[in-house]
Amino acid sequence: MAEQAAIIVFDGVCVLCSRWVDFVLRHDRAGRFRLAAMQGAHGRALLAAHGLSADDPVSFLLVQGGCGHTDTDAIARVLRGFGGRWRLAASLLHAIPRACRDPAYRWVARHRYRLFGQRASCRLPETAHAWRFLD
């Protein structure tokens, strides 16, 4: 694992977000990304430090190299970090104008519970992946 791993802040009760975390764990074989639920102390602090509300987040947050990245740019950076064919997927995402992709992302983010569901409690990591989670 890199000394300063990038941190993905996710909604721990959102079913879609939990699936995204599963995707990251499956494809980030190098362990480049750590994970912090927005309901935890680390996640809340990172959201606040980057001007996002932990109580009503409408964006995905990736903190990498001390900088916060949101929306589809954050997703593309994560995909690029996986390497291989995922670099192509990141390039294809960037080929879509931000004025189109970010509003679509934010619409899904605002309606994520209604579209995909919500868990009663925060997602808990499996033992094998516990080291990847900050809270």
Coordinates of N, CA and C in Angstrom, one line a residue:
M1 N 0.8 -1.2 0.0 CA 0.0 0.0 0.0 C 0.9 1.2 0.0
A2 N 0.5 2.3 -0.7 CA 1.2 3.5 -0.7 C 1.2 4.2 0.6
E3 N 2.2 5.0 0.9 CA 2.3 5.6 2.3 C 1.1 6.5 2.5
Q4 N 0.7 7.3 1.5 CA -0.4 8.2 1.7 C -1.5 7.8 0.7
A5 N -2.3 6.8 1.1 CA -3.3 6.3 0.3 C -4.4 7.4 0.1
A6 N -5.0 7.4 -1.0 CA -6.2 8.3 -1.3 C -7.3 7.8 -0.4
I7 N -8.2 8.6 -0.1 CA -9.4 8.3 0.8 C -10.7 8.6 0.0
I8 N -11.5 7.5 0.0 CA -12.9 7.7 -0.6 C -13.8 7.8 0.5
V9 N -14.6 8.9 0.5 CA -15.7 9.1 1.5 C -17.0 8.6 0.9
F10 N -17.7 7.7 1.6 CA -18.9 7.2 1.0 C -20.0 7.2 2.0
D11 N -21.2 7.1 1.6 CA -22.4 7.0 2.4 C -22.6 5.5 2.9
G12 N -22.4 5.3 4.1 CA -22.4 3.9 4.6 C -23.7 3.2 4.7
V13 N -24.8 4.0 4.6 CA -26.1 3.4 4.6 C -26.8 3.3 3.2
C14 N -26.1 3.9 2.2 CA -26.7 3.9 0.9 C -26.3 2.5 0.2
V15 N -27.3 1.8 -0.4 CA -27.0 0.6 -1.0 C -26.1 0.8 -2.3
L16 N -26.4 1.8 -3.1 CA -25.5 2.1 -4.2 C -24.1 2.3 -3.8
C17 N -23.9 3.1 -2.8 CA -22.6 3.5 -2.3 C -21.9 2.2 -1.8
S18 N -22.6 1.3 -1.1 CA -22.0 0.1 -0.6 C -21.5 -0.8 -1.8
R19 N -22.3 -0.8 -2.9 CA -21.9 -1.5 -4.1 C -20.7 -0.9 -4.7
W20 N -20.6 0.4 -4.7 CA -19.4 1.1 -5.2 C -18.2 0.7 -4.3
V21 N -18.3 0.6 -3.0 CA -17.2 0.2 -2.1 C -16.8 -1.3 -2.5
D22 N -17.8 -2.1 -2.7 CA -17.5 -3.5 -3.1 C -16.7 -3.5 -4.4
F23 N -17.1 -2.7 -5.3 CA -16.4 -2.6 -6.6 C -14.9 -2.1 -6.4
V24 N -14.7 -1.1 -5.5 CA -13.4 -0.6 -5.2 C -12.6 -1.7 -4.6
L25 N -13.1 -2.4 -3.6 CA -12.4 -3.5 -3.0 C -12.0 -4.6 -3.9
R26 N -12.8 -4.9 -4.9 CA -12.6 -5.9 -5.8 C -11.5 -5.5 -6.9
H27 N -11.5 -4.3 -7.3 CA -10.6 -3.8 -8.4 C -9.3 -3.1 -7.9
D28 N -9.3 -2.6 -6.7 CA -8.1 -1.9 -6.2 C -7.2 -3.0 -5.5
R29 N -6.6 -3.8 -6.3 CA -5.7 -4.9 -5.8 C -4.4 -4.3 -5.1
A30 N -4.0 -3.1 -5.5 CA -2.8 -2.5 -4.9 C -3.1 -1.8 -3.6
G31 N -4.3 -1.7 -3.2 CA -4.7 -1.0 -2.0 C -4.4 0.4 -2.0
R32 N -4.6 1.1 -3.1 CA -4.3 2.5 -3.2 C -5.3 3.4 -2.5
F33 N -6.5 2.8 -2.3 CA -7.6 3.6 -1.7 C -8.1 3.1 -0.4
R34 N -8.2 4.0 0.6 CA -8.8 3.7 1.9 C -10.2 4.2 1.8
L35 N -11.0 3.8 2.7 CA -12.5 4.1 2.7 C -12.9 4.7 4.1
A36 N -13.7 5.7 4.0 CA -14.3 6.3 5.2 C -15.8 6.6 5.0
A37 N -16.6 6.0 5.9 CA -18.0 6.3 5.8 C -18.3 7.7 6.3
M38 N -19.2 8.4 5.6 CA -19.5 9.8 6.0 C -20.2 9.8 7.4
Q39 N -20.6 8.7 7.9 CA -21.2 8.7 9.2 C -20.2 8.6 10.3
G40 N -18.9 8.3 9.9 CA -17.9 8.2 10.9 C -17.1 9.5 11.1
A41 N -16.3 9.5 12.1 CA -15.5 10.7 12.4 C -14.6 11.2 11.3
H42 N -13.9 10.2 10.7 CA -13.0 10.6 9.6 C -13.7 11.1 8.4
G43 N -14.8 10.4 8.0 CA -15.6 10.8 6.9 C -16.2 12.2 7.1
R44 N -16.8 12.4 8.2 CA -17.4 13.7 8.5 C -16.4 14.9 8.5
A45 N -15.2 14.6 9.0 CA -14.2 15.6 9.1 C -13.7 15.9 7.7
L46 N -13.5 14.9 6.8 CA -13.0 15.1 5.5 C -14.1 15.9 4.6
L47 N -15.3 15.5 4.8 CA -16.4 16.3 4.1 C -16.4 17.7 4.5
A48 N -16.3 18.0 5.8 CA -16.3 19.4 6.3 C -15.1 20.2 5.8
A49 N -14.0 19.5 5.8 CA -12.7 20.2 5.4 C -12.8 20.5 3.9
H50 N -13.6 19.9 3.1 CA -13.7 20.1 1.7 C -15.0 20.8 1.3
G51 N -15.7 21.4 2.3 CA -16.9 22.2 2.0 C -18.1 21.4 1.7
L52 N -18.2 20.2 2.1 CA -19.4 19.4 1.8 C -20.1 19.0 3.1
S53 N -21.4 19.0 3.1 CA -22.2 18.7 4.3 C -22.2 17.2 4.5
A54 N -21.9 16.8 5.7 CA -22.0 15.3 6.1 C -23.4 14.9 6.3
D55 N -24.3 15.9 6.6 CA -25.7 15.6 6.8 C -26.5 15.5 5.6
D56 N -26.0 16.1 4.5 CA -26.8 16.1 3.2 C -25.8 16.1 2.1
P57 N -24.9 15.1 2.0 CA -23.9 15.1 0.9 C -24.6 14.9 -0.5
V58 N -24.2 15.6 -1.5 CA -24.7 15.4 -2.8 C -23.6 15.0 -3.7
S59 N -22.5 14.7 -3.2 CA -21.3 14.4 -4.0 C -20.4 13.3 -3.3
F60 N -19.8 12.6 -4.2 CA -18.8 11.6 -3.8 C -17.5 12.4 -3.6
L61 N -16.7 12.1 -2.6 CA -15.5 12.8 -2.3 C -14.3 11.8 -2.3
L62 N -13.3 12.2 -3.1 CA -12.0 11.5 -3.1 C -11.0 12.5 -2.6
V63 N -10.2 12.2 -1.6 CA -9.1 13.0 -1.1 C -7.9 12.3 -1.5
Q64 N -7.1 13.0 -2.4 CA -5.9 12.4 -3.0 C -4.8 13.5 -3.0
G65 N -3.7 13.2 -2.5 CA -2.6 14.2 -2.5 C -3.0 15.5 -1.8
G66 N -3.9 15.4 -0.8 CA -4.3 16.6 0.0 C -5.4 17.4 -0.7
C67 N -5.8 17.0 -1.9 CA -6.8 17.7 -2.7 C -8.1 16.9 -2.7
G68 N -9.2 17.6 -2.6 CA -10.5 17.0 -2.7 C -11.1 17.0 -4.1
H69 N -11.5 15.9 -4.6 CA -12.1 15.8 -5.9 C -13.5 15.2 -5.7
T70 N -14.5 15.8 -6.5 CA -15.9 15.4 -6.3 C -16.5 15.0 -7.6
D71 N -17.7 14.4 -7.5 CA -18.5 14.1 -8.7 C -17.8 13.1 -9.6
T72 N -18.0 13.3 -10.9 CA -17.5 12.4 -11.9 C -16.0 12.5 -12.0
D73 N -15.4 13.6 -11.7 CA -13.9 13.7 -11.7 C -13.3 12.8 -10.7
A74 N -14.0 12.7 -9.5 CA -13.5 11.7 -8.5 C -13.6 10.3 -8.9
I75 N -14.7 10.0 -9.6 CA -15.0 8.6 -10.0 C -13.9 8.3 -11.1
A76 N -13.6 9.2 -12.0 CA -12.6 9.0 -13.1 C -11.2 8.7 -12.4
R77 N -10.9 9.5 -11.4 CA -9.6 9.3 -10.8 C -9.5 8.0 -10.1
V78 N -10.6 7.5 -9.5 CA -10.5 6.2 -8.9 C -10.4 5.1 -10.0
L79 N -11.1 5.2 -11.1 CA -11.0 4.2 -12.2 C -9.6 4.2 -12.7
R80 N -9.0 5.4 -12.9 CA -7.7 5.5 -13.4 C -6.7 4.9 -12.5
G81 N -6.9 5.0 -11.2 CA -6.1 4.4 -10.2 C -6.0 2.9 -10.2
F82 N -7.1 2.3 -10.7 CA -7.1 0.8 -10.9 C -6.2 0.3 -11.9
G83 N -5.9 1.2 -12.9 CA -5.0 0.8 -14.0 C -5.7 -0.1 -15.1
G84 N -4.9 -0.6 -16.0 CA -5.5 -1.5 -17.0 C -6.6 -0.9 -17.8
R85 N -7.6 -1.7 -18.1 CA -8.8 -1.2 -18.9 C -9.6 -0.1 -18.2
W86 N -9.4 0.0 -16.9 CA -10.2 1.1 -16.2 C -9.7 2.4 -16.6
R87 N -8.4 2.5 -17.0 CA -7.9 3.8 -17.5 C -8.7 4.3 -18.7
L88 N -9.1 3.3 -19.6 CA -9.9 3.6 -20.8 C -11.3 4.1 -20.3
A89 N -11.8 3.4 -19.3 CA -13.2 3.8 -18.8 C -13.1 5.3 -18.3
A90 N -12.0 5.6 -17.6 CA -11.9 6.9 -17.1 C -11.8 8.0 -18.2
S91 N -11.0 7.6 -19.2 CA -10.9 8.5 -20.4 C -12.2 8.7 -21.1
L92 N -13.0 7.7 -21.2 CA -14.3 7.8 -21.8 C -15.3 8.6 -21.0
L93 N -15.2 8.5 -19.7 CA -16.0 9.4 -18.8 C -15.6 10.8 -19.0
H94 N -14.3 11.1 -19.1 CA -13.8 12.5 -19.3 C -14.2 13.0 -20.7
A95 N -14.5 12.1 -21.6 CA -14.8 12.6 -23.0 C -16.2 13.2 -23.0
I96 N -17.0 12.9 -22.0 CA -18.4 13.5 -21.9 C -18.2 14.9 -21.2
P97 N -18.7 15.9 -21.7 CA -18.6 17.2 -21.1 C -19.0 17.2 -19.6
R98 N -18.3 17.9 -18.8 CA -18.6 18.0 -17.4 C -20.0 18.6 -17.2
A99 N -20.4 19.5 -18.0 CA -21.7 20.1 -17.9 C -22.8 19.1 -18.1
C100 N -22.6 18.0 -18.7 CA -23.6 16.9 -18.8 C -23.4 15.9 -17.7
R101 N -22.2 15.4 -17.5 CA -22.0 14.3 -16.6 C -22.2 14.6 -15.1
D102 N -21.7 15.8 -14.7 CA -21.9 16.1 -13.2 C -23.4 16.4 -12.8
P103 N -24.2 17.1 -13.6 CA -25.6 17.2 -13.2 C -26.3 15.8 -13.2
A104 N -26.0 14.9 -14.1 CA -26.6 13.6 -14.1 C -26.1 12.9 -12.8
Y105 N -24.8 13.0 -12.5 CA -24.3 12.3 -11.2 C -25.1 12.9 -10.0
R106 N -25.2 14.2 -9.9 CA -25.8 14.8 -8.8 C -27.3 14.4 -8.6
W107 N -28.0 14.3 -9.8 CA -29.4 13.9 -9.7 C -29.5 12.5 -9.1
V108 N -28.6 11.6 -9.5 CA -28.6 10.2 -9.0 C -28.2 10.3 -7.5
A109 N -27.2 11.1 -7.1 CA -26.8 11.2 -5.7 C -28.0 11.7 -4.8
R110 N -28.7 12.7 -5.3 CA -29.8 13.2 -4.5 C -31.0 12.2 -4.3
H111 N -31.1 11.3 -5.3 CA -32.2 10.4 -5.3 C -31.8 8.9 -5.0
R112 N -30.5 8.8 -4.5 CA -29.9 7.5 -4.3 C -30.7 6.5 -3.4
Y113 N -31.3 7.0 -2.3 CA -32.1 6.2 -1.4 C -33.4 5.7 -2.1
R114 N -34.0 6.6 -2.8 CA -35.3 6.2 -3.4 C -35.0 5.2 -4.6
L115 N -33.9 5.4 -5.3 CA -33.6 4.6 -6.5 C -33.0 3.2 -6.1
F116 N -32.1 3.2 -5.1 CA -31.4 2.0 -4.8 C -31.6 1.4 -3.4
G117 N -32.2 2.2 -2.5 CA -32.4 1.7 -1.2 C -31.4 2.3 -0.1
Q118 N -31.8 2.0 1.1 CA -31.0 2.5 2.3 C -31.0 1.4 3.3
R119 N -29.8 1.2 3.9 CA -29.7 0.2 4.9 C -30.1 0.8 6.3
A120 N -30.4 0.0 7.2 CA -30.8 0.5 8.6 C -29.6 0.9 9.4
S121 N -28.4 0.3 9.0 CA -27.2 0.7 9.7 C -26.1 0.8 8.8
C122 N -25.0 1.4 9.2 CA -23.8 1.6 8.4 C -23.2 0.3 8.0
R123 N -22.6 0.2 6.8 CA -22.0 -1.0 6.3 C -20.7 -1.3 7.1
L124 N -20.6 -2.6 7.4 CA -19.4 -3.0 8.2 C -18.5 -3.8 7.3
P125 N -17.2 -3.6 7.4 CA -16.3 -4.3 6.5 C -16.1 -5.7 6.9
E126 N -15.8 -6.5 5.9 CA -15.4 -7.9 6.2 C -14.0 -7.9 6.8
T127 N -13.7 -8.9 7.6 CA -12.4 -8.9 8.3 C -11.2 -8.7 7.4
A128 N -11.2 -9.4 6.2 CA -10.1 -9.3 5.2 C -9.9 -7.9 4.7
H129 N -10.9 -7.0 4.8 CA -10.8 -5.6 4.3 C -10.8 -4.6 5.4
A130 N -10.9 -5.0 6.6 CA -11.0 -4.0 7.7 C -9.9 -3.0 7.7
W131 N -8.7 -3.3 7.3 CA -7.6 -2.4 7.3 C -7.8 -1.2 6.3
R132 N -8.7 -1.4 5.4 CA -8.9 -0.4 4.3 C -9.9 0.7 4.8
F133 N -10.6 0.4 5.9 CA -11.6 1.4 6.4 C -11.0 2.2 7.6
L134 N -11.3 3.5 7.6 CA -10.8 4.4 8.6 C -11.6 4.4 9.9
D135 N -12.9 4.1 9.8 CA -13.7 4.1 11.0 C -14.4 2.8 11.2

